Amino acid sequence: MEAQVNRSIDELLDQLAATNDGMTPFNITLPIQLCVGNIINETLFGYHFKYTDTDQFEFVINSVSKHLQNLKDNVWVLIVQAWPWTRHLPIIGRKGHAEPIRDISKFQDFIAEGVNRIVQTYDTDQEPTNFVQSYLAEMKKNPQLDLINLNQVAIDFWMAGMETTSTTLRWAVLLLMKHANVQEKVRSELWSVVGRDRRLEMADKPSLPYFNATIAEIMRAANTIPFLAFHRCGFIASTEDSIVGGKLIPADTLTLPQTYSVLRDERFFDRPEAFLPERFLEIDGTTPHKKNLERLLAFGMGKRICVGEGLARMEIFLVLGTLLLRYRLEPTDPIDMKPIFSVVLAPRPFKCRVAPL
């Protein structure tokens, strides 16, 4: 998987070299999105989008972004999420279920086309090289698996993995421009461990405590996923009461975990509005602060934790680290940290100077 991530990073570097002169204000959003999107696309389908031809890619990500924004803005969608049976009611069902499905249908078509292309060409007796091929090979042995489920898994994988990771990386750029001293300290650590003549590797991770702490603080400060999915509460099943924080939660209560509140709570994080990577390190400056790391709920917790956590952490570490090794990120306009509130908290559009080192 690391080699796969690095292939997309190499294409990101090629794109920056070809389109960024290091002086002119540059929109780094699409290069970051394309890098992350290609990691996911190669995982699922085995191919990359080229930075010289991004029309289809931009159409796909714009469809996803619009869909996620609608999930926040559309009160009917929230009603259907909370009470699924309401999708059968005339007005609520149309505005909260049918229309959002219609709006995302082009993205679903993109996924279906990718799956169908592999279905038509893949010989299940061959060694699989991507997720869809692996699923088809397993489907041959397990009758409970089918193409409907495969398409839905691919949709979830692409939508969840693309938007959250690329948004976190965009927040990372903003935060490290706003806190240039942190950017320089991270770069100094990277240069001392990795040098300037080789590639950053996951094997370097234990030797980069300040960079790791900075990534943790970026995820806390960005707070990209302000709330998790609705769940029915139950200790073992939704028919049993639960005790959470000493409070009784009756069986089958609909709950909406608010990670935003936890990551901004001064009882858990001192001076939560400040950007302090050191909060994730012990006094010695190198040992991880385990208690604060446990409170970092960026990927959820328990059995419902994000299944893509490992890949997302690898992407953020390698992509951000590589950028900082090779470029200085500088603001060209006043930095606006006010987010666009949606299912994903995204930064407002910005340009920056991506200066080669």
C-alpha positions as a Markdown table, in Angstrom:
| # | Residue | x | y | z |
|---|---|---|---|---|
| 1 | Met | 0.0 | 0.0 | 0.0 |
| 2 | Glu | 2.9 | 2.4 | 0.7 |
| 3 | Ala | 4.2 | 1.9 | -2.8 |
| 4 | Gln | 0.7 | 2.7 | -4.1 |
| 5 | Val | 0.5 | 5.9 | -2.1 |
| 6 | Asn | 4.0 | 6.9 | -3.3 |
| 7 | Arg | 2.9 | 6.5 | -7.0 |
| 8 | Ser | 0.2 | 9.1 | -6.5 |
| 9 | Ile | 2.7 | 11.4 | -4.6 |
| 10 | Asp | 5.1 | 11.2 | -7.5 |
| 11 | Glu | 2.3 | 12.3 | -9.8 |
| 12 | Leu | 1.5 | 15.1 | -7.4 |
| 13 | Leu | 5.1 | 16.3 | -7.5 |
| 14 | Asp | 5.1 | 16.1 | -11.3 |
| 15 | Gln | 1.9 | 18.2 | -11.4 |
| 16 | Leu | 3.4 | 20.8 | -9.0 |
| 17 | Ala | 6.6 | 21.0 | -11.1 |
| 18 | Ala | 4.6 | 21.5 | -14.3 |
| 19 | Thr | 1.9 | 23.9 | -13.1 |
| 20 | Asn | 3.4 | 25.9 | -10.1 |
| 21 | Asp | 6.2 | 28.4 | -10.6 |
| 22 | Gly | 6.8 | 28.9 | -6.8 |
| 23 | Met | 5.9 | 32.6 | -6.9 |
| 24 | Thr | 2.4 | 33.0 | -8.4 |
| 25 | Pro | -0.5 | 32.4 | -6.0 |
| 26 | Phe | -1.5 | 28.7 | -6.5 |
| 27 | Asn | -4.6 | 26.8 | -5.8 |
| 28 | Ile | -3.3 | 23.5 | -4.3 |
| 29 | Thr | -6.8 | 22.1 | -3.7 |
| 30 | Leu | -7.1 | 20.1 | -7.0 |
| 31 | Pro | -3.6 | 18.7 | -6.8 |
| 32 | Ile | -4.3 | 17.4 | -3.3 |
| 33 | Gln | -7.7 | 16.0 | -4.3 |
| 34 | Leu | -6.3 | 14.3 | -7.3 |
| 35 | Cys | -3.5 | 12.8 | -5.3 |
| 36 | Val | -5.9 | 11.3 | -2.7 |
| 37 | Gly | -8.4 | 10.4 | -5.3 |
| 38 | Asn | -5.8 | 8.5 | -7.3 |
| 39 | Ile | -4.8 | 6.5 | -4.3 |
| 40 | Ile | -8.4 | 5.4 | -3.8 |
| 41 | Asn | -9.0 | 4.9 | -7.5 |
| 42 | Glu | -6.0 | 2.7 | -7.9 |
| 43 | Thr | -7.1 | 0.7 | -4.8 |
| 44 | Leu | -10.6 | 0.2 | -6.2 |
| 45 | Phe | -10.1 | 0.0 | -10.0 |
| 46 | Gly | -6.3 | -0.1 | -10.6 |
| 47 | Tyr | -5.9 | 3.1 | -12.6 |
| 48 | His | -5.1 | 6.8 | -12.1 |
| 49 | Phe | -6.5 | 10.0 | -13.5 |
| 50 | Lys | -3.9 | 12.2 | -15.3 |
| 51 | Tyr | -3.4 | 15.7 | -14.1 |
| 52 | Thr | -3.4 | 16.8 | -17.7 |
| 53 | Asp | -7.0 | 15.5 | -18.2 |
| 54 | Thr | -9.1 | 16.1 | -15.0 |
| 55 | Asp | -12.5 | 16.8 | -16.4 |
| 56 | Gln | -14.1 | 13.5 | -15.3 |
| 57 | Phe | -12.3 | 13.7 | -12.0 |
| 58 | Glu | -13.5 | 17.2 | -11.3 |
| 59 | Phe | -17.0 | 16.3 | -12.2 |
| 60 | Val | -16.9 | 13.4 | -9.8 |
| 61 | Ile | -15.6 | 15.3 | -6.8 |
| 62 | Asn | -17.9 | 18.2 | -7.4 |
| 63 | Ser | -20.8 | 15.7 | -7.4 |
| 64 | Val | -19.6 | 14.3 | -4.1 |
| 65 | Ser | -19.1 | 17.8 | -2.6 |
| 66 | Lys | -22.5 | 18.9 | -3.6 |
| 67 | His | -24.1 | 15.8 | -2.2 |
| 68 | Leu | -22.3 | 16.2 | 1.2 |
| 69 | Gln | -23.4 | 19.9 | 1.3 |
| 70 | Asn | -27.0 | 18.9 | 0.6 |
| 71 | Leu | -26.9 | 16.4 | 3.5 |
| 72 | Lys | -26.2 | 19.4 | 5.8 |
| 73 | Asp | -28.4 | 22.0 | 4.2 |
| 74 | Asn | -31.5 | 19.8 | 3.5 |
| 75 | Val | -33.6 | 19.4 | 6.7 |
| 76 | Trp | -35.6 | 16.7 | 5.0 |
| 77 | Val | -32.5 | 14.6 | 4.6 |
| 78 | Leu | -31.8 | 14.9 | 8.3 |
| 79 | Ile | -35.4 | 13.8 | 9.1 |
| 80 | Val | -35.0 | 10.7 | 6.9 |
| 81 | Gln | -31.6 | 9.9 | 8.4 |
| 82 | Ala | -33.2 | 10.1 | 11.9 |
| 83 | Trp | -36.4 | 8.3 | 11.1 |
| 84 | Pro | -35.9 | 6.2 | 7.9 |
| 85 | Trp | -39.6 | 5.3 | 7.7 |
| 86 | Thr | -40.3 | 8.9 | 6.7 |
| 87 | Arg | -38.9 | 8.3 | 3.3 |
| 88 | His | -42.2 | 6.7 | 2.4 |
| 89 | Leu | -44.1 | 10.0 | 3.1 |
| 90 | Pro | -44.9 | 12.1 | 0.0 |
| 91 | Ile | -43.1 | 15.4 | 0.6 |
| 92 | Ile | -40.4 | 14.2 | 3.0 |
| 93 | Gly | -39.6 | 11.2 | 0.9 |
| 94 | Arg | -39.2 | 13.2 | -2.2 |
| 95 | Lys | -37.1 | 16.0 | -0.7 |
| 96 | Gly | -35.2 | 14.0 | 1.8 |
| 97 | His | -34.6 | 10.7 | -0.1 |
| 98 | Ala | -35.5 | 10.7 | -3.8 |
| 99 | Glu | -34.0 | 14.0 | -4.9 |
| 100 | Pro | -30.7 | 13.5 | -3.0 |
| 101 | Ile | -30.4 | 10.1 | -4.6 |
| 102 | Arg | -31.0 | 11.6 | -8.0 |
| 103 | Asp | -28.4 | 14.3 | -7.4 |
| 104 | Ile | -25.7 | 11.7 | -6.6 |
| 105 | Ser | -26.7 | 9.3 | -9.4 |
| 106 | Lys | -23.9 | 10.5 | -11.8 |
| 107 | Phe | -21.3 | 9.6 | -9.2 |
| 108 | Gln | -23.0 | 6.2 | -8.8 |
| 109 | Asp | -22.8 | 5.8 | -12.5 |
| 110 | Phe | -19.0 | 6.5 | -12.4 |
| 111 | Ile | -18.6 | 3.8 | -9.8 |
| 112 | Ala | -20.8 | 1.3 | -11.7 |
| 113 | Glu | -18.9 | 1.9 | -14.9 |
| 114 | Gly | -15.6 | 1.2 | -13.1 |
| 115 | Val | -17.0 | -2.0 | -11.6 |
| 116 | Asn | -18.6 | -3.2 | -14.9 |
| 117 | Arg | -15.4 | -2.6 | -16.8 |
| 118 | Ile | -13.5 | -5.0 | -14.5 |
| 119 | Val | -16.4 | -7.5 | -14.5 |
| 120 | Gln | -16.1 | -7.7 | -18.3 |
| 121 | Thr | -12.4 | -8.1 | -18.5 |
| 122 | Tyr | -11.2 | -9.8 | -15.3 |
| 123 | Asp | -10.4 | -13.5 | -15.2 |
| 124 | Thr | -11.2 | -14.6 | -11.7 |
| 125 | Asp | -8.5 | -17.4 | -12.0 |
| 126 | Gln | -5.8 | -14.6 | -12.1 |
| 127 | Glu | -4.2 | -13.0 | -9.1 |
| 128 | Pro | -6.3 | -9.9 | -8.2 |
| 129 | Thr | -4.5 | -6.5 | -8.3 |
| 130 | Asn | -7.2 | -4.2 | -7.0 |
| 131 | Phe | -10.2 | -4.3 | -4.6 |
| 132 | Val | -12.9 | -5.0 | -7.3 |
| 133 | Gln | -10.9 | -7.9 | -8.7 |
| 134 | Ser | -10.4 | -9.3 | -5.2 |
| 135 | Tyr | -14.2 | -9.0 | -4.5 |
| 136 | Leu | -15.1 | -10.7 | -7.8 |
| 137 | Ala | -12.7 | -13.6 | -7.0 |
| 138 | Glu | -14.2 | -14.0 | -3.5 |
| 139 | Met | -17.7 | -13.7 | -5.0 |
| 140 | Lys | -17.0 | -16.7 | -7.1 |
| 141 | Lys | -16.6 | -18.7 | -3.8 |
| 142 | Asn | -19.2 | -17.0 | -1.6 |
| 143 | Pro | -22.8 | -16.9 | -2.9 |
| 144 | Gln | -23.7 | -14.3 | -0.3 |
| 145 | Leu | -21.6 | -11.6 | -2.1 |
| 146 | Asp | -23.1 | -9.8 | -5.1 |
| 147 | Leu | -22.5 | -6.9 | -7.5 |
| 148 | Ile | -25.1 | -4.7 | -5.7 |
| 149 | Asn | -23.1 | -4.9 | -2.5 |
| 150 | Leu | -19.8 | -4.4 | -4.4 |
| 151 | Asn | -21.0 | -1.2 | -6.0 |
| 152 | Gln | -22.2 | 0.1 | -2.6 |
| 153 | Val | -18.9 | -0.7 | -0.9 |
| 154 | Ala | -17.0 | 1.0 | -3.7 |
| 155 | Ile | -19.2 | 4.1 | -3.4 |
| 156 | Asp | -18.7 | 4.3 | 0.4 |
| 157 | Phe | -14.9 | 3.7 | 0.0 |
| 158 | Trp | -14.5 | 6.5 | -2.6 |
| 159 | Met | -16.8 | 9.0 | -1.0 |
| 160 | Ala | -15.6 | 8.7 | 2.6 |
| 161 | Gly | -12.0 | 8.2 | 1.8 |
| 162 | Met | -11.6 | 11.0 | -0.7 |
| 163 | Glu | -13.4 | 13.9 | 0.9 |
| 164 | Thr | -12.2 | 13.4 | 4.5 |
| 165 | Thr | -8.5 | 12.9 | 3.8 |
| 166 | Ser | -8.1 | 15.6 | 1.1 |
| 167 | Thr | -10.0 | 18.0 | 3.3 |
| 168 | Thr | -7.7 | 17.3 | 6.3 |
| 169 | Leu | -4.6 | 17.9 | 4.0 |
| 170 | Arg | -6.1 | 21.2 | 2.9 |
| 171 | Trp | -6.5 | 22.2 | 6.5 |
| 172 | Ala | -2.9 | 21.1 | 7.2 |
| 173 | Val | -1.7 | 23.6 | 4.5 |
| 174 | Leu | -3.7 | 26.4 | 6.1 |
| 175 | Leu | -2.7 | 25.7 | 9.6 |
| 176 | Leu | 1.0 | 25.3 | 8.8 |
| 177 | Met | 0.9 | 28.6 | 6.9 |
| 178 | Lys | -0.8 | 30.3 | 9.8 |
| 179 | His | 1.7 | 28.8 | 12.2 |
| 180 | Ala | 4.9 | 29.1 | 10.2 |
| 181 | Asn | 7.1 | 28.3 | 13.3 |
| 182 | Val | 5.5 | 24.9 | 13.5 |
| 183 | Gln | 6.0 | 24.3 | 9.8 |
| 184 | Glu | 9.7 | 25.2 | 10.1 |
| 185 | Lys | 10.1 | 23.0 | 13.2 |
| 186 | Val | 8.5 | 20.0 | 11.4 |
| 187 | Arg | 10.7 | 20.6 | 8.3 |
| 188 | Ser | 13.8 | 20.7 | 10.4 |
| 189 | Glu | 12.9 | 17.4 | 12.0 |
| 190 | Leu | 12.1 | 15.8 | 8.6 |
| 191 | Trp | 15.4 | 17.0 | 7.2 |
| 192 | Ser | 17.4 | 15.7 | 10.2 |
| 193 | Val | 15.8 | 12.2 | 9.9 |
| 194 | Val | 15.1 | 11.8 | 6.2 |
| 195 | Gly | 17.6 | 14.3 | 4.7 |
| 196 | Arg | 17.0 | 15.8 | 1.3 |
| 197 | Asp | 18.1 | 13.1 | -1.0 |
| 198 | Arg | 15.7 | 10.2 | -0.3 |
| 199 | Arg | 12.0 | 9.5 | 0.0 |
| 200 | Leu | 10.0 | 9.8 | 3.2 |
| 201 | Glu | 9.0 | 6.3 | 4.4 |
| 202 | Met | 6.6 | 4.9 | 6.9 |
| 203 | Ala | 9.6 | 3.3 | 8.6 |
| 204 | Asp | 10.6 | 6.9 | 9.5 |
| 205 | Lys | 7.5 | 7.5 | 11.5 |
| 206 | Pro | 8.8 | 6.5 | 15.0 |
| 207 | Ser | 11.8 | 8.9 | 14.5 |
| 208 | Leu | 9.5 | 11.9 | 13.8 |
| 209 | Pro | 7.7 | 12.6 | 17.1 |
| 210 | Tyr | 7.1 | 16.3 | 16.5 |
| 211 | Phe | 5.7 | 15.7 | 13.0 |
| 212 | Asn | 3.4 | 12.9 | 14.4 |
| 213 | Ala | 2.2 | 15.3 | 17.1 |
| 214 | Thr | 1.6 | 18.0 | 14.5 |
| 215 | Ile | -0.5 | 15.7 | 12.4 |
| 216 | Ala | -2.5 | 14.8 | 15.5 |
| 217 | Glu | -3.0 | 18.5 | 16.3 |
| 218 | Ile | -4.0 | 19.2 | 12.7 |
| 219 | Met | -6.7 | 16.5 | 12.9 |
| 220 | Arg | -7.9 | 17.9 | 16.3 |
| 221 | Ala | -7.9 | 21.6 | 15.1 |
| 222 | Ala | -9.4 | 20.8 | 11.7 |
| 223 | Asn | -12.2 | 18.7 | 13.2 |
| 224 | Thr | -13.1 | 17.5 | 9.7 |
| 225 | Ile | -15.9 | 15.2 | 10.8 |
| 226 | Pro | -17.9 | 17.2 | 13.3 |
| 227 | Phe | -20.3 | 14.4 | 14.1 |
| 228 | Leu | -20.5 | 10.7 | 13.3 |
| 229 | Ala | -23.3 | 8.6 | 11.9 |
| 230 | Phe | -26.6 | 8.1 | 13.7 |
| 231 | His | -26.7 | 4.9 | 15.8 |
| 232 | Arg | -29.3 | 3.1 | 17.9 |
| 233 | Cys | -28.0 | 2.9 | 21.4 |
| 234 | Gly | -27.7 | -0.5 | 23.2 |
| 235 | Phe | -25.0 | -2.1 | 25.3 |
| 236 | Ile | -25.1 | -5.3 | 23.2 |
| 237 | Ala | -28.2 | -4.9 | 21.1 |
| 238 | Ser | -30.7 | -2.0 | 20.6 |
| 239 | Thr | -33.0 | -3.8 | 23.0 |
| 240 | Glu | -30.8 | -3.1 | 26.0 |
| 241 | Asp | -30.3 | 0.1 | 28.0 |
| 242 | Ser | -26.8 | 1.6 | 28.2 |
| 243 | Ile | -24.9 | 3.7 | 30.7 |
| 244 | Val | -22.7 | 6.4 | 29.2 |
| 245 | Gly | -20.8 | 8.7 | 31.5 |
| 246 | Gly | -23.0 | 7.6 | 34.4 |
| 247 | Lys | -26.1 | 8.6 | 32.5 |
| 248 | Leu | -28.9 | 6.1 | 31.5 |
| 249 | Ile | -29.5 | 5.9 | 27.8 |
| 250 | Pro | -32.7 | 3.9 | 27.2 |
| 251 | Ala | -32.7 | 1.1 | 24.7 |
| 252 | Asp | -33.1 | 2.0 | 21.0 |
| 253 | Thr | -32.4 | 5.7 | 21.7 |
| 254 | Leu | -31.2 | 7.4 | 18.5 |
| 255 | Thr | -27.8 | 8.9 | 19.1 |
| 256 | Leu | -25.5 | 11.3 | 17.2 |
| 257 | Pro | -21.9 | 11.4 | 18.5 |
| 258 | Gln | -20.5 | 14.9 | 18.5 |
| 259 | Thr | -16.8 | 14.6 | 18.0 |
| 260 | Tyr | -16.6 | 18.4 | 17.4 |
| 261 | Ser | -17.5 | 19.1 | 21.0 |
| 262 | Val | -15.0 | 16.6 | 22.4 |
| 263 | Leu | -12.1 | 18.0 | 20.4 |
| 264 | Arg | -13.0 | 21.6 | 21.5 |
| 265 | Asp | -13.6 | 20.7 | 25.2 |
| 266 | Glu | -11.1 | 22.5 | 27.5 |
| 267 | Arg | -11.7 | 19.7 | 30.1 |
| 268 | Phe | -9.8 | 17.4 | 27.7 |
| 269 | Phe | -7.6 | 19.7 | 25.7 |
| 270 | Asp | -6.1 | 22.7 | 27.5 |
| 271 | Arg | -6.5 | 26.0 | 25.4 |
| 272 | Pro | -8.5 | 24.1 | 22.7 |
| 273 | Glu | -8.5 | 27.2 | 20.4 |
| 274 | Ala | -4.7 | 27.3 | 20.3 |
| 275 | Phe | -2.7 | 25.2 | 17.8 |
| 276 | Leu | -0.2 | 23.3 | 20.0 |
| 277 | Pro | 1.3 | 20.1 | 18.7 |
| 278 | Glu | 3.2 | 19.8 | 22.0 |
| 279 | Arg | -0.1 | 18.7 | 23.7 |
| 280 | Phe | 0.4 | 15.3 | 22.1 |
| 281 | Leu | 3.9 | 14.9 | 23.5 |
| 282 | Glu | 5.1 | 14.3 | 27.1 |
| 283 | Ile | 7.4 | 16.8 | 28.8 |
| 284 | Asp | 10.5 | 15.2 | 27.2 |
| 285 | Gly | 9.2 | 16.4 | 23.8 |
| 286 | Thr | 9.6 | 12.9 | 22.2 |
| 287 | Thr | 7.3 | 10.5 | 24.0 |
| 288 | Pro | 3.7 | 10.4 | 22.7 |
| 289 | His | 1.1 | 11.7 | 25.2 |
| 290 | Lys | -1.1 | 8.5 | 25.2 |
| 291 | Lys | -4.0 | 10.0 | 27.1 |
| 292 | Asn | -4.5 | 12.9 | 24.7 |
| 293 | Leu | -4.0 | 10.7 | 21.7 |
| 294 | Glu | -6.8 | 8.5 | 23.1 |
| 295 | Arg | -9.1 | 11.5 | 23.2 |
| 296 | Leu | -8.4 | 12.3 | 19.6 |
| 297 | Leu | -11.6 | 10.8 | 18.1 |
| 298 | Ala | -10.9 | 11.8 | 14.5 |
| 299 | Phe | -11.7 | 8.3 | 13.3 |
| 300 | Gly | -14.3 | 7.4 | 15.8 |
| 301 | Met | -13.8 | 4.7 | 18.4 |
| 302 | Gly | -14.8 | 1.2 | 19.4 |
| 303 | Lys | -16.3 | -1.3 | 16.9 |
| 304 | Arg | -17.6 | 1.5 | 14.7 |
| 305 | Ile | -14.2 | 3.1 | 14.2 |
| 306 | Cys | -13.4 | 4.1 | 10.6 |
| 307 | Val | -12.2 | 1.0 | 8.6 |
| 308 | Gly | -10.0 | 3.3 | 6.5 |
| 309 | Glu | -8.0 | 4.8 | 9.4 |
| 310 | Gly | -4.8 | 3.0 | 8.5 |
| 311 | Leu | -4.8 | 4.2 | 4.9 |
| 312 | Ala | -5.8 | 7.7 | 5.8 |
| 313 | Arg | -3.0 | 8.0 | 8.4 |
| 314 | Met | -0.5 | 6.8 | 5.9 |
| 315 | Glu | -1.7 | 9.2 | 3.2 |
| 316 | Ile | -1.6 | 12.2 | 5.5 |
| 317 | Phe | 1.9 | 11.3 | 6.8 |
| 318 | Leu | 3.5 | 10.6 | 3.4 |
| 319 | Val | 1.7 | 13.4 | 1.4 |
| 320 | Leu | 2.2 | 16.1 | 3.9 |
| 321 | Gly | 5.7 | 15.1 | 4.9 |
| 322 | Thr | 6.8 | 15.0 | 1.3 |
| 323 | Leu | 5.3 | 18.4 | 0.6 |
| 324 | Leu | 7.2 | 19.9 | 3.6 |
| 325 | Leu | 10.4 | 18.2 | 2.6 |
| 326 | Arg | 10.3 | 19.9 | -0.8 |
| 327 | Tyr | 8.3 | 23.0 | -0.5 |
| 328 | Arg | 7.7 | 26.0 | 1.8 |
| 329 | Leu | 4.0 | 26.8 | 2.1 |
| 330 | Glu | 3.3 | 30.6 | 2.3 |
| 331 | Pro | 0.1 | 32.6 | 2.4 |
| 332 | Thr | -0.6 | 35.1 | -0.3 |
| 333 | Asp | -3.8 | 36.5 | 1.3 |
| 334 | Pro | -5.1 | 36.8 | 4.9 |
| 335 | Ile | -5.8 | 33.3 | 6.2 |
| 336 | Asp | -9.5 | 32.6 | 6.8 |
| 337 | Met | -9.9 | 29.7 | 9.2 |
| 338 | Lys | -13.7 | 29.9 | 9.3 |
| 339 | Pro | -14.9 | 26.5 | 7.9 |
| 340 | Ile | -17.7 | 25.8 | 5.4 |
| 341 | Phe | -20.0 | 23.8 | 7.6 |
| 342 | Ser | -21.3 | 20.5 | 6.0 |
| 343 | Val | -21.1 | 16.8 | 6.8 |
| 344 | Val | -17.4 | 17.5 | 6.4 |
| 345 | Leu | -15.9 | 20.8 | 7.7 |
| 346 | Ala | -14.0 | 22.1 | 4.7 |
| 347 | Pro | -11.8 | 25.2 | 4.5 |
| 348 | Arg | -12.9 | 28.1 | 2.3 |
| 349 | Pro | -11.2 | 28.4 | -1.1 |
| 350 | Phe | -7.7 | 29.8 | -0.8 |
| 351 | Lys | -4.5 | 30.2 | -2.8 |
| 352 | Cys | -0.9 | 30.0 | -1.5 |
| 353 | Arg | 2.7 | 30.1 | -2.6 |
| 354 | Val | 4.2 | 26.7 | -2.9 |
| 355 | Ala | 7.9 | 27.6 | -3.0 |
| 356 | Pro | 10.5 | 24.9 | -3.9 |
| 357 | Leu | 13.3 | 24.4 | -1.5 |
